[in-house]
mmCIF file of C-alpha atoms and ligand atoms in Angstrom:
data_model
loop_
_atom_site.group_PDB
_atom_site.id
_atom_site.type_symbol
_atom_site.label_atom_id
_atom_site.label_comp_id
_atom_site.label_asym_id
_atom_site.label_seq_id
_atom_site.Cartn_x
_atom_site.Cartn_y
_atom_site.Cartn_z
ATOM 1 C CA MET M 1 0.000 0.000 0.000
ATOM 2 C CA LYS M 2 2.978 2.259 0.685
ATOM 3 C CA ASN M 3 3.850 2.641 -2.990
ATOM 4 C CA LEU M 4 0.474 4.081 -4.009
ATOM 5 C CA THR M 5 1.210 7.778 -4.254
ATOM 6 C CA ILE M 6 -1.148 10.477 -5.383
ATOM 7 C CA ASP M 7 0.090 12.968 -7.981
ATOM 8 C CA ALA M 8 0.516 16.377 -6.328
ATOM 9 C CA GLU M 9 0.743 18.263 -9.639
ATOM 10 C CA ARG M 10 -2.392 16.689 -11.030
ATOM 11 C CA LEU M 11 -4.370 17.472 -7.880
ATOM 12 C CA TRP M 12 -3.132 21.061 -7.954
ATOM 13 C CA ASP M 13 -4.069 21.382 -11.650
ATOM 14 C CA ASP M 14 -7.585 20.184 -10.820
ATOM 15 C CA LEU M 15 -7.865 22.693 -7.982
ATOM 16 C CA MET M 16 -6.731 25.548 -10.194
ATOM 17 C CA GLN M 17 -8.890 24.442 -13.128
ATOM 18 C CA THR M 18 -12.096 24.150 -11.116
ATOM 19 C CA ALA M 19 -11.313 27.468 -9.383
ATOM 20 C CA ARG M 20 -11.805 29.126 -12.791
ATOM 21 C CA ILE M 21 -15.469 28.109 -12.660
ATOM 22 C CA GLY M 22 -16.970 31.034 -10.784
ATOM 23 C CA ALA M 23 -13.610 32.797 -10.358
ATOM 24 C CA THR M 24 -13.714 36.280 -8.817
ATOM 25 C CA PRO M 25 -11.382 39.145 -9.779
ATOM 26 C CA ASN M 26 -9.640 38.916 -6.391
ATOM 27 C CA GLY M 27 -8.562 35.306 -6.823
ATOM 28 C CA GLY M 28 -11.487 33.737 -5.003
ATOM 29 C CA VAL M 29 -14.480 31.695 -6.146
ATOM 30 C CA ARG M 30 -18.186 32.531 -6.137
ATOM 31 C CA ARG M 31 -19.973 29.273 -6.879
ATOM 32 C CA LEU M 32 -23.235 29.384 -5.004
ATOM 33 C CA THR M 33 -25.085 26.108 -4.838
ATOM 34 C CA LEU M 34 -27.461 25.172 -7.688
ATOM 35 C CA THR M 35 -26.439 28.082 -9.923
ATOM 36 C CA GLU M 36 -25.134 27.838 -13.500
ATOM 37 C CA VAL M 37 -21.525 27.762 -12.289
ATOM 38 C CA ASP M 38 -22.396 24.962 -9.881
ATOM 39 C CA ARG M 39 -23.838 23.066 -12.860
ATOM 40 C CA GLU M 40 -20.633 23.698 -14.773
ATOM 41 C CA VAL M 41 -18.354 22.355 -12.028
ATOM 42 C CA ARG M 42 -20.676 19.352 -11.570
ATOM 43 C CA ASP M 43 -20.410 18.604 -15.300
ATOM 44 C CA TRP M 44 -16.615 18.839 -14.961
ATOM 45 C CA PHE M 45 -16.600 16.420 -12.010
ATOM 46 C CA ARG M 46 -18.885 13.978 -13.798
ATOM 47 C CA ALA M 47 -16.721 13.984 -16.944
ATOM 48 C CA ALA M 48 -13.493 13.553 -14.939
ATOM 49 C CA ALA M 49 -14.927 10.622 -12.951
ATOM 50 C CA GLU M 50 -16.423 8.950 -16.017
ATOM 51 C CA GLY M 51 -13.033 9.365 -17.708
ATOM 52 C CA LEU M 52 -11.671 7.001 -15.026
ATOM 53 C CA GLY M 53 -14.357 4.463 -15.795
ATOM 54 C CA CYS M 54 -16.395 5.387 -12.717
ATOM 55 C CA THR M 55 -20.175 5.252 -12.704
ATOM 56 C CA VAL M 56 -21.709 8.536 -11.585
ATOM 57 C CA SER M 57 -25.111 8.492 -9.841
ATOM 58 C CA VAL M 58 -27.037 11.536 -8.692
ATOM 59 C CA ASP M 59 -29.626 11.440 -5.928
ATOM 60 C CA ASP M 60 -32.793 13.517 -5.673
ATOM 61 C CA MET M 61 -30.969 16.153 -3.581
ATOM 62 C CA GLY M 62 -28.408 16.557 -6.373
ATOM 63 C CA THR M 63 -25.573 14.833 -4.520
ATOM 64 C CA MET M 64 -23.171 13.076 -6.880
ATOM 65 C CA PHE M 65 -21.551 9.679 -6.236
ATOM 66 C CA ALA M 66 -18.698 8.505 -8.501
ATOM 67 C CA ARG M 67 -18.085 4.800 -7.948
ATOM 68 C CA ARG M 68 -15.056 2.660 -8.724
ATOM 69 C CA PRO M 69 -15.952 -1.012 -8.295
ATOM 70 C CA GLY M 70 -14.146 -3.265 -5.835
ATOM 71 C CA GLN M 71 -13.859 -7.048 -5.544
ATOM 72 C CA ARG M 72 -17.173 -7.229 -3.731
ATOM 73 C CA GLY M 73 -20.104 -5.473 -5.362
ATOM 74 C CA ASP M 74 -22.405 -6.496 -2.498
ATOM 75 C CA ILE M 75 -20.571 -4.411 0.118
ATOM 76 C CA PRO M 76 -21.430 -0.715 0.543
ATOM 77 C CA PRO M 77 -18.695 1.579 -0.746
ATOM 78 C CA ILE M 78 -16.049 3.336 1.303
ATOM 79 C CA ALA M 79 -16.694 6.942 0.366
ATOM 80 C CA MET M 80 -14.622 10.116 0.340
ATOM 81 C CA GLY M 81 -15.708 13.622 -0.565
ATOM 82 C CA SER M 82 -16.853 17.083 0.390
ATOM 83 C CA HIS M 83 -18.572 19.877 -1.571
ATOM 84 C CA LEU M 84 -18.024 21.990 -4.699
ATOM 85 C CA ASP M 85 -20.290 24.898 -3.739
ATOM 86 C CA THR M 86 -18.678 27.972 -2.185
ATOM 87 C CA GLN M 87 -19.458 31.034 -0.119
ATOM 88 C CA PRO M 88 -20.373 34.228 -2.064
ATOM 89 C CA SER M 89 -16.751 35.341 -1.843
ATOM 90 C CA GLY M 90 -15.164 32.014 -1.046
ATOM 91 C CA GLY M 91 -11.749 30.524 -1.701
ATOM 92 C CA LYS M 92 -10.372 27.787 -3.924
ATOM 93 C CA PHE M 93 -10.004 25.095 -1.250
ATOM 94 C CA ASP M 94 -13.001 24.974 1.117
ATOM 95 C CA GLY M 95 -14.842 21.876 -0.098
ATOM 96 C CA ALA M 96 -13.105 21.582 -3.472
ATOM 97 C CA LEU M 97 -10.023 20.042 -1.878
ATOM 98 C CA GLY M 98 -12.044 17.182 -0.393
ATOM 99 C CA VAL M 99 -13.818 16.368 -3.669
ATOM 100 C CA LEU M 100 -10.790 16.730 -5.918
ATOM 101 C CA ALA M 101 -8.520 14.778 -3.561
ATOM 102 C CA ALA M 102 -11.148 12.017 -3.630
ATOM 103 C CA LEU M 103 -11.024 12.102 -7.425
ATOM 104 C CA GLU M 104 -7.219 12.026 -7.342
ATOM 105 C CA ALA M 105 -7.323 9.026 -4.995
ATOM 106 C CA LEU M 106 -9.612 7.212 -7.458
ATOM 107 C CA ARG M 107 -7.274 8.134 -10.304
ATOM 108 C CA THR M 108 -4.267 6.789 -8.391
ATOM 109 C CA LEU M 109 -6.065 3.484 -7.794
ATOM 110 C CA HIS M 110 -7.151 3.399 -11.435
ATOM 111 C CA GLU M 111 -3.640 3.979 -12.805
ATOM 112 C CA ALA M 112 -2.119 1.408 -10.473
ATOM 113 C CA GLY M 113 -4.814 -1.090 -11.440
ATOM 114 C CA TYR M 114 -5.315 -1.615 -7.714
ATOM 115 C CA GLU M 115 -8.331 -3.672 -6.805
ATOM 116 C CA THR M 116 -9.922 -2.695 -3.508
ATOM 117 C CA PHE M 117 -12.133 -5.051 -1.528
ATOM 118 C CA ALA M 118 -15.094 -2.665 -1.268
ATOM 119 C CA PRO M 119 -16.195 -0.262 -4.001
ATOM 120 C CA ILE M 120 -14.726 3.217 -3.499
ATOM 121 C CA GLU M 121 -16.717 6.401 -4.117
ATOM 122 C CA ALA M 122 -16.024 10.117 -4.477
ATOM 123 C CA ILE M 123 -18.957 12.283 -3.348
ATOM 124 C CA ASN M 124 -19.920 15.882 -4.115
ATOM 125 C CA TRP M 125 -22.570 16.906 -1.545
ATOM 126 C CA THR M 126 -25.103 19.573 -2.556
ATOM 127 C CA ASN M 127 -25.299 22.886 -0.650
ATOM 128 C CA GLU M 128 -22.787 22.391 2.109
ATOM 129 C CA GLU M 129 -22.316 26.116 2.583
ATOM 130 C CA GLY M 130 -25.886 27.137 3.302
ATOM 131 C CA SER M 131 -25.208 30.668 2.118
ATOM 132 C CA ARG M 132 -27.865 30.552 -0.605
ATOM 133 C CA PHE M 133 -30.293 28.109 1.006
ATOM 134 C CA ALA M 134 -30.156 27.821 4.813
ATOM 135 C CA PRO M 135 -29.213 25.717 6.607
ATOM 136 C CA ALA M 136 -25.762 24.448 5.705
ATOM 137 C CA MET M 137 -25.215 20.751 4.864
ATOM 138 C CA ILE M 138 -28.784 20.377 3.765
ATOM 139 C CA ALA M 139 -28.223 17.412 1.426
ATOM 140 C CA SER M 140 -26.131 15.394 3.859
ATOM 141 C CA GLY M 141 -28.808 16.299 6.438
ATOM 142 C CA VAL M 142 -31.514 14.732 4.253
ATOM 143 C CA PHE M 143 -29.164 11.798 3.579
ATOM 144 C CA ALA M 144 -28.901 11.249 7.352
ATOM 145 C CA GLY M 145 -32.661 11.623 7.904
ATOM 146 C CA VAL M 146 -32.345 14.896 9.841
ATOM 147 C CA PHE M 147 -34.468 16.881 7.346
ATOM 148 C CA THR M 148 -37.104 15.656 4.940
ATOM 149 C CA ARG M 149 -36.523 16.082 1.246
ATOM 150 C CA GLU M 150 -39.765 18.069 0.891
ATOM 151 C CA TRP M 151 -38.693 20.519 3.586
ATOM 152 C CA ALA M 152 -35.343 20.976 1.845
ATOM 153 C CA TYR M 153 -37.052 21.514 -1.547
ATOM 154 C CA GLY M 154 -39.125 24.313 -0.021
ATOM 155 C CA ARG M 155 -36.196 26.342 1.343
ATOM 156 C CA THR M 156 -35.915 29.667 -0.452
ATOM 157 C CA ASP M 157 -32.945 31.824 -1.397
ATOM 158 C CA PRO M 158 -32.966 35.595 -0.722
ATOM 159 C CA ALA M 159 -34.505 36.133 -4.204
ATOM 160 C CA GLY M 160 -37.376 33.754 -3.407
ATOM 161 C CA GLU M 161 -36.389 30.774 -5.603
ATOM 162 C CA THR M 162 -36.879 27.396 -3.953
ATOM 163 C CA PHE M 163 -34.183 24.788 -3.579
ATOM 164 C CA GLY M 164 -36.341 22.309 -5.500
ATOM 165 C CA ALA M 165 -36.819 24.665 -8.444
ATOM 166 C CA ALA M 166 -33.118 25.565 -8.575
ATOM 167 C CA LEU M 167 -32.131 21.884 -8.474
ATOM 168 C CA GLN M 168 -34.495 21.107 -11.342
ATOM 169 C CA ARG M 169 -33.279 24.095 -13.352
ATOM 170 C CA ILE M 170 -29.624 23.040 -13.351
ATOM 171 C CA GLY M 171 -30.639 19.482 -14.302
ATOM 172 C CA TYR M 172 -29.223 17.754 -11.239
ATOM 173 C CA ARG M 173 -32.305 16.305 -9.637
ATOM 174 C CA GLY M 174 -31.428 12.613 -9.866
ATOM 175 C CA GLU M 175 -33.625 9.551 -9.596
ATOM 176 C CA GLU M 176 -32.022 7.900 -6.591
ATOM 177 C CA GLU M 177 -33.784 8.542 -3.290
ATOM 178 C CA CYS M 178 -31.512 10.570 -1.031
ATOM 179 C CA GLY M 179 -30.468 8.422 1.920
ATOM 180 C CA SER M 180 -31.169 5.089 0.248
ATOM 181 C CA ARG M 181 -27.466 4.585 -0.517
ATOM 182 C CA LYS M 182 -25.532 2.793 2.204
ATOM 183 C CA LEU M 183 -21.894 3.602 2.949
ATOM 184 C CA SER M 184 -19.339 1.378 4.688
ATOM 185 C CA ALA M 185 -17.508 4.521 5.806
ATOM 186 C CA PHE M 186 -17.003 8.177 4.865
ATOM 187 C CA PHE M 187 -13.761 10.180 4.954
ATOM 188 C CA GLU M 188 -13.683 13.937 4.344
ATOM 189 C CA LEU M 189 -10.484 15.875 3.711
ATOM 190 C CA HIS M 190 -10.724 19.620 4.332
ATOM 191 C CA ILE M 191 -8.535 22.618 5.047
ATOM 192 C CA GLU M 192 -8.580 23.352 8.771
ATOM 193 C CA GLN M 193 -10.071 26.847 8.291
ATOM 194 C CA GLY M 194 -8.442 27.788 11.582
ATOM 195 C CA PRO M 195 -4.917 28.550 12.822
ATOM 196 C CA HIS M 196 -3.876 25.578 14.974
ATOM 197 C CA LEU M 197 -2.056 23.221 12.589
ATOM 198 C CA GLU M 198 -0.039 26.033 11.039
ATOM 199 C CA ALA M 199 0.821 27.543 14.418
ATOM 200 C CA GLU M 200 2.073 24.203 15.732
ATOM 201 C CA GLY M 201 3.838 23.186 12.527
ATOM 202 C CA LYS M 202 1.759 19.992 12.192
ATOM 203 C CA GLN M 203 1.001 18.547 8.757
ATOM 204 C CA ILE M 204 -2.215 16.640 9.404
ATOM 205 C CA GLY M 205 -5.161 17.158 11.735
ATOM 206 C CA VAL M 206 -6.793 13.919 12.882
ATOM 207 C CA VAL M 207 -10.331 15.195 13.358
ATOM 208 C CA THR M 208 -12.118 13.412 16.180
ATOM 209 C CA GLY M 209 -15.399 15.372 16.098
ATOM 210 C CA VAL M 210 -17.247 18.574 15.279
ATOM 211 C CA GLN M 211 -18.454 21.247 17.707
ATOM 212 C CA ALA M 212 -22.161 22.032 18.167
ATOM 213 C CA MET M 213 -23.718 24.875 16.190
ATOM 214 C CA ARG M 214 -27.033 26.705 16.021
ATOM 215 C CA TRP M 215 -28.541 29.145 13.564
ATOM 216 C CA TYR M 216 -31.310 31.669 14.292
ATOM 217 C CA GLU M 217 -33.290 34.135 12.201
ATOM 218 C CA ALA M 218 -34.202 37.373 13.977
ATOM 219 C CA THR M 219 -36.711 40.011 12.961
ATOM 220 C CA VAL M 220 -36.986 43.402 14.627
ATOM 221 C CA ARG M 221 -40.114 45.440 13.969
ATOM 222 C CA GLY M 222 -40.243 49.153 14.755
ATOM 223 C CA GLU M 223 -41.897 51.901 12.753
ATOM 224 C CA GLU M 224 -40.920 53.531 9.471
ATOM 225 C CA ALA M 225 -40.619 57.290 9.910
ATOM 226 C CA HIS M 226 -39.282 60.373 8.148
ATOM 227 C CA ALA M 227 -35.550 60.796 8.833
ATOM 228 C CA GLY M 228 -35.714 64.575 8.761
ATOM 229 C CA THR M 229 -38.832 65.308 10.712
ATOM 230 C CA THR M 230 -39.133 62.593 13.374
ATOM 231 C CA PRO M 231 -37.578 63.739 16.667
ATOM 232 C CA MET M 232 -35.171 61.195 18.166
ATOM 233 C CA PRO M 233 -37.291 60.369 21.253
ATOM 234 C CA ARG M 234 -40.272 59.513 19.030
ATOM 235 C CA ARG M 235 -38.493 56.939 16.923
ATOM 236 C CA ARG M 236 -38.918 53.164 16.997
ATOM 237 C CA ASP M 237 -35.763 52.425 15.038
ATOM 238 C CA ALA M 238 -35.509 48.716 14.124
ATOM 239 C CA LEU M 239 -31.914 49.031 12.964
ATOM 240 C CA LEU M 240 -30.766 50.652 16.198
ATOM 241 C CA ALA M 241 -32.295 47.715 18.073
ATOM 242 C CA ALA M 242 -30.657 45.241 15.679
ATOM 243 C CA ALA M 243 -27.302 46.975 16.165
ATOM 244 C CA ARG M 244 -27.616 46.548 19.935
ATOM 245 C CA LEU M 245 -28.462 42.882 19.393
ATOM 246 C CA VAL M 246 -25.432 42.389 17.160
ATOM 247 C CA GLU M 247 -23.399 43.800 20.028
ATOM 248 C CA ALA M 248 -25.146 41.418 22.437
ATOM 249 C CA VAL M 249 -24.271 38.389 20.281
ATOM 250 C CA ASN M 250 -20.643 39.440 20.353
ATOM 251 C CA ARG M 251 -20.706 40.073 24.103
ATOM 252 C CA THR M 252 -22.258 36.675 24.803
ATOM 253 C CA ALA M 253 -19.657 34.857 22.723
ATOM 254 C CA CYS M 254 -16.819 36.784 24.383
ATOM 255 C CA ALA M 255 -18.260 35.987 27.807
ATOM 256 C CA HIS M 256 -17.897 32.282 27.045
ATOM 257 C CA ALA M 257 -14.368 32.550 25.629
ATOM 258 C CA PRO M 258 -12.233 30.959 24.425
ATOM 259 C CA ASP M 259 -14.433 28.276 22.866
ATOM 260 C CA ALA M 260 -17.632 30.173 22.068
ATOM 261 C CA VAL M 261 -18.194 32.079 18.810
ATOM 262 C CA GLY M 262 -21.150 34.189 17.702
ATOM 263 C CA THR M 263 -21.707 35.871 14.350
ATOM 264 C CA VAL M 264 -24.306 38.022 12.614
ATOM 265 C CA GLY M 265 -23.532 37.384 8.943
ATOM 266 C CA ARG M 266 -26.562 38.697 7.067
ATOM 267 C CA LEU M 267 -28.633 41.765 7.871
ATOM 268 C CA GLU M 268 -31.374 43.265 5.723
ATOM 269 C CA THR M 269 -32.917 46.645 6.477
ATOM 270 C CA ARG M 270 -36.367 47.633 5.265
ATOM 271 C CA PRO M 271 -37.298 49.786 3.502
ATOM 272 C CA GLY M 272 -33.571 50.495 3.030
ATOM 273 C CA SER M 273 -33.776 54.176 2.155
ATOM 274 C CA PRO M 274 -31.327 56.824 3.431
ATOM 275 C CA ASN M 275 -34.090 59.091 4.666
ATOM 276 C CA VAL M 276 -36.414 56.564 6.276
ATOM 277 C CA VAL M 277 -35.975 55.359 9.855
ATOM 278 C CA PRO M 278 -35.844 51.559 9.353
ATOM 279 C CA GLY M 279 -39.121 49.891 10.230
ATOM 280 C CA GLU M 280 -37.968 46.282 9.983
ATOM 281 C CA VAL M 281 -34.659 44.463 10.120
ATOM 282 C CA PHE M 282 -33.979 40.811 9.434
ATOM 283 C CA PHE M 283 -30.713 39.199 10.484
ATOM 284 C CA THR M 284 -29.099 35.827 11.075
ATOM 285 C CA ILE M 285 -27.205 34.576 14.135
ATOM 286 C CA ASP M 286 -24.668 31.731 14.071
ATOM 287 C CA MET M 287 -23.473 30.493 17.494
ATOM 288 C CA ARG M 288 -21.096 27.618 18.141
ATOM 289 C CA HIS M 289 -19.443 25.851 21.074
ATOM 290 C CA PRO M 290 -18.222 22.296 21.727
ATOM 291 C CA HIS M 291 -20.887 21.832 24.453
ATOM 292 C CA ALA M 292 -24.653 22.153 24.043
ATOM 293 C CA ALA M 293 -25.081 23.321 27.669
ATOM 294 C CA VAL M 294 -23.009 26.432 26.948
ATOM 295 C CA LEU M 295 -25.010 27.091 23.781
ATOM 296 C CA ASP M 296 -28.175 26.868 25.909
ATOM 297 C CA ARG M 297 -26.789 29.555 28.212
ATOM 298 C CA MET M 298 -25.737 31.755 25.297
ATOM 299 C CA GLU M 299 -29.212 31.397 23.805
ATOM 300 C CA SER M 300 -30.850 32.504 27.081
ATOM 301 C CA GLU M 301 -28.514 35.484 27.276
ATOM 302 C CA ILE M 302 -29.459 36.556 23.748
ATOM 303 C CA HIS M 303 -33.174 36.261 24.542
ATOM 304 C CA ALA M 304 -32.742 38.315 27.722
ATOM 305 C CA ALA M 305 -30.833 40.994 25.805
ATOM 306 C CA ALA M 306 -33.529 41.024 23.103
ATOM 307 C CA ASP M 307 -36.295 41.545 25.697
ATOM 308 C CA GLN M 308 -34.421 44.438 27.271
ATOM 309 C CA ILE M 309 -33.652 46.093 23.926
ATOM 310 C CA ALA M 310 -37.281 45.679 22.782
ATOM 311 C CA ARG M 311 -38.467 47.471 25.939
ATOM 312 C CA ASP M 312 -35.868 50.240 25.708
ATOM 313 C CA LEU M 313 -36.567 51.046 22.065
ATOM 314 C CA ALA M 314 -40.285 50.209 21.820
ATOM 315 C CA VAL M 315 -39.769 47.597 19.107
ATOM 316 C CA SER M 316 -40.646 43.908 18.890
ATOM 317 C CA VAL M 317 -37.987 41.254 18.451
ATOM 318 C CA THR M 318 -38.551 37.653 17.403
ATOM 319 C CA ILE M 319 -35.701 35.162 17.323
ATOM 320 C CA ALA M 320 -36.459 31.820 15.684
ATOM 321 C CA ALA M 321 -34.100 28.866 16.047
ATOM 322 C CA ILE M 322 -33.886 27.431 12.525
ATOM 323 C CA TRP M 323 -31.077 24.907 12.880
ATOM 324 C CA SER M 324 -29.340 23.026 15.642
ATOM 325 C CA GLN M 325 -26.497 20.642 15.019
ATOM 326 C CA PRO M 326 -25.326 18.760 18.116
ATOM 327 C CA ALA M 327 -21.642 18.099 18.740
ATOM 328 C CA VAL M 328 -20.412 15.019 16.891
ATOM 329 C CA ARG M 329 -17.872 12.395 17.894
ATOM 330 C CA PHE M 330 -16.435 10.559 14.891
ATOM 331 C CA ASP M 331 -16.075 6.796 14.593
ATOM 332 C CA GLU M 332 -13.064 5.291 16.370
ATOM 333 C CA GLY M 333 -12.344 2.868 13.514
ATOM 334 C CA CYS M 334 -12.301 5.682 10.944
ATOM 335 C CA ILE M 335 -10.183 7.887 13.219
ATOM 336 C CA ALA M 336 -7.726 4.982 13.590
ATOM 337 C CA SER M 337 -7.534 4.677 9.792
ATOM 338 C CA VAL M 338 -6.780 8.399 9.450
ATOM 339 C CA ARG M 339 -4.055 8.062 12.074
ATOM 340 C CA GLU M 340 -2.629 5.046 10.277
ATOM 341 C CA GLY M 341 -2.836 6.837 6.920
ATOM 342 C CA ALA M 342 -0.781 9.715 8.327
ATOM 343 C CA ARG M 343 1.689 7.338 9.963
ATOM 344 C CA VAL M 344 2.459 5.317 6.834
ATOM 345 C CA SER M 345 2.777 8.553 4.878
ATOM 346 C CA GLY M 346 5.262 9.935 7.411
ATOM 347 C CA PHE M 347 3.363 13.069 8.423
ATOM 348 C CA SER M 348 3.172 14.754 11.828
ATOM 349 C CA THR M 349 -0.325 14.875 13.328
ATOM 350 C CA ARG M 350 -2.433 16.578 15.948
ATOM 351 C CA ASP M 351 -5.849 15.446 17.184
ATOM 352 C CA MET M 352 -8.480 18.166 16.989
ATOM 353 C CA ILE M 353 -12.186 18.848 16.762
ATOM 354 C CA SER M 354 -13.589 20.801 13.837
ATOM 355 C CA ARG M 355 -14.874 24.279 14.579
ATOM 356 C CA ALA M 356 -16.566 24.416 11.162
ATOM 357 C CA GLY M 357 -19.540 22.371 10.071
ATOM 358 C CA HIS M 358 -18.999 19.608 7.518
ATOM 359 C CA ASP M 359 -21.067 17.008 5.689
ATOM 360 C CA ALA M 360 -19.145 14.318 7.583
ATOM 361 C CA ALA M 361 -20.938 15.481 10.743
ATOM 362 C CA TYR M 362 -24.325 14.441 9.324
ATOM 363 C CA VAL M 363 -23.018 11.359 7.529
ATOM 364 C CA ALA M 364 -21.623 10.220 10.911
ATOM 365 C CA ARG M 365 -25.228 9.576 11.994
ATOM 366 C CA VAL M 366 -25.703 6.854 9.385
ATOM 367 C CA ALA M 367 -22.200 5.559 8.638
ATOM 368 C CA PRO M 368 -18.801 5.450 10.346
ATOM 369 C CA ALA M 369 -17.014 8.707 9.466
ATOM 370 C CA ALA M 370 -13.965 10.826 10.211
ATOM 371 C CA MET M 371 -12.121 13.797 8.790
ATOM 372 C CA ILE M 372 -8.604 14.836 7.848
ATOM 373 C CA PHE M 373 -7.454 18.450 8.106
ATOM 374 C CA VAL M 374 -4.510 20.148 6.444
ATOM 375 C CA PRO M 375 -3.251 23.606 7.457
ATOM 376 C CA CYS M 376 -4.257 26.728 5.565
ATOM 377 C CA LYS M 377 -2.402 30.017 5.481
ATOM 378 C CA ASP M 378 -3.013 32.135 8.597
ATOM 379 C CA GLY M 379 -6.086 30.001 9.306
ATOM 380 C CA VAL M 380 -8.046 32.140 6.821
ATOM 381 C CA SER M 381 -11.171 30.691 5.167
ATOM 382 C CA HIS M 382 -14.559 31.890 3.876
ATOM 383 C CA ASN M 383 -12.374 34.510 2.245
ATOM 384 C CA GLU M 384 -11.030 34.884 -1.294
ATOM 385 C CA ALA M 385 -7.471 34.855 0.085
ATOM 386 C CA GLU M 386 -7.864 31.311 1.482
ATOM 387 C CA PHE M 387 -4.719 29.317 0.634
ATOM 388 C CA ALA M 388 -3.169 25.898 1.150
ATOM 389 C CA SER M 389 0.028 24.976 -0.677
ATOM 390 C CA LYS M 390 0.406 22.252 -3.302
ATOM 391 C CA GLU M 391 2.377 20.190 -0.763
ATOM 392 C CA GLN M 392 -0.218 20.645 1.976
ATOM 393 C CA CYS M 393 -3.045 19.623 -0.360
ATOM 394 C CA ALA M 394 -1.053 16.628 -1.585
ATOM 395 C CA ALA M 395 -0.294 15.520 1.984
ATOM 396 C CA GLY M 396 -3.991 15.546 2.782
ATOM 397 C CA ALA M 397 -4.882 13.609 -0.367
ATOM 398 C CA GLN M 398 -2.192 11.029 0.360
ATOM 399 C CA VAL M 399 -3.521 10.490 3.885
ATOM 400 C CA LEU M 400 -7.066 10.278 2.492
ATOM 401 C CA LEU M 401 -6.037 7.513 0.089
ATOM 402 C CA GLN M 402 -4.110 5.617 2.761
ATOM 403 C CA ALA M 403 -6.941 5.958 5.285
ATOM 404 C CA VAL M 404 -9.378 4.493 2.760
ATOM 405 C CA LEU M 405 -7.003 1.640 1.960
ATOM 406 C CA ASP M 406 -6.507 0.934 5.663
ATOM 407 C CA TYR M 407 -10.267 0.844 6.192
ATOM 408 C CA ASP M 408 -10.660 -1.377 3.123
ATOM 409 C CA ARG M 409 -8.136 -3.839 4.555
ATOM 410 C CA LYS M 410 -10.055 -3.910 7.858
ATOM 411 C CA LEU M 411 -13.310 -4.509 5.983
ATOM 412 C CA ALA M 412 -11.728 -7.397 4.080
ATOM 413 C CA GLU M 413 -10.619 -8.927 7.388
ATOM 414 C CA ARG M 414 -14.072 -8.435 8.880
ATOM 415 C CA TYR M 415 -15.750 -10.154 5.950
ATOM 416 C CA GLY M 416 -13.101 -12.897 6.077
ATOM 417 C CA ARG M 417 -11.644 -12.493 2.597
HETATM 418 C C1 LIG Q 1 -19.635 25.628 6.948
HETATM 419 O O1 LIG Q 1 -19.003 26.150 6.041
HETATM 420 C C2 LIG Q 1 -19.726 26.250 8.240
HETATM 421 O O2 LIG Q 1 -20.432 27.246 8.355
HETATM 422 O O3 LIG Q 1 -19.036 25.803 9.174
HETATM 423 MN MN1 LIG Q 2 -16.359 23.276 3.582
HETATM 424 MN MN1 LIG Q 3 -17.386 26.636 4.058
#
């Protein structure tokens, strides 16, 4: 197994080539889920996988599965993958690395003529980012039975288009029922998106779990009023109240440092005119912590702050919890395979939990799963400047391949080959 080596140049070429699909002038990528550029990168992935002789299936959430057969067609595949959608001003590596490294692993097996015991698959999950259709990881969520397909189809983007309509429009609503496919295991390679590996000079993160996260949608209602004629004491300014709530989210997260984070990432003001006191403001809240009990406390603090602000400014505030993802502990067998993959490849490692959400967190509910992290420059992600070097990407892909082969060997032993 030691002599199977992925091709670093080829993986890098794939990363740079796909980054042209939806490229932004500042060197980033804007490839929102279920848009024309998403269709284009999906077509690219399908053609590349079929070029290796893989069979590509698409489920009714648009998730793509590229399968290379193994000795035993009756055993569920060992899968690898991540997502090809990006944030509105995303980078070249978040998601793409995990899918393209999976493709490179398949290519390495193909060129070596290596026959695995189980089939091996590369997966491209639909809408991991959740920036167009909330929440994030919606397709892996349906796959794991957390959301129904009909609920997912009805989610709308800020322009009012539904997920179902967008999926149909780009031609990626497949026949296979989402969730009907069984997996023997799932491995996801990703950039860390944080600073720890780089700071400690470690090459590989052995990811043992994912922290808990919650999303909320808040609406503040005040009263529209003339900006020139309405005296300050008479105003019911929804944006002023929202601003105080943004501050409260930050304060709550800081109060539970160092592990808590809280973010207001989208805010819409109505009617949005320079000379109208805002009558209504909509905004999102993203809060995360490794422990649910702390998130419960943070949530109560936000509600208390909202009540106080509503009284002080004579507005109403509603905060709806729209998504809650509990903390996840990955499968010990998969974690052991990642560790072994790093060991045989000669890389230094550090155990860590993921602070970002990933499809592997939902897949872990229905199949053994684990993740591999590689460092990224200055820990920057969800940013056009996101960067991981050719060598860092290659190291991750090599560990991914070796982890899959290690798991495949264990499966063969279990089935008594
Ligand atoms: C996924 O990108 C997340 O928000 O963690
Ligand atoms: Mn990602
Ligand atoms: Mn992301």
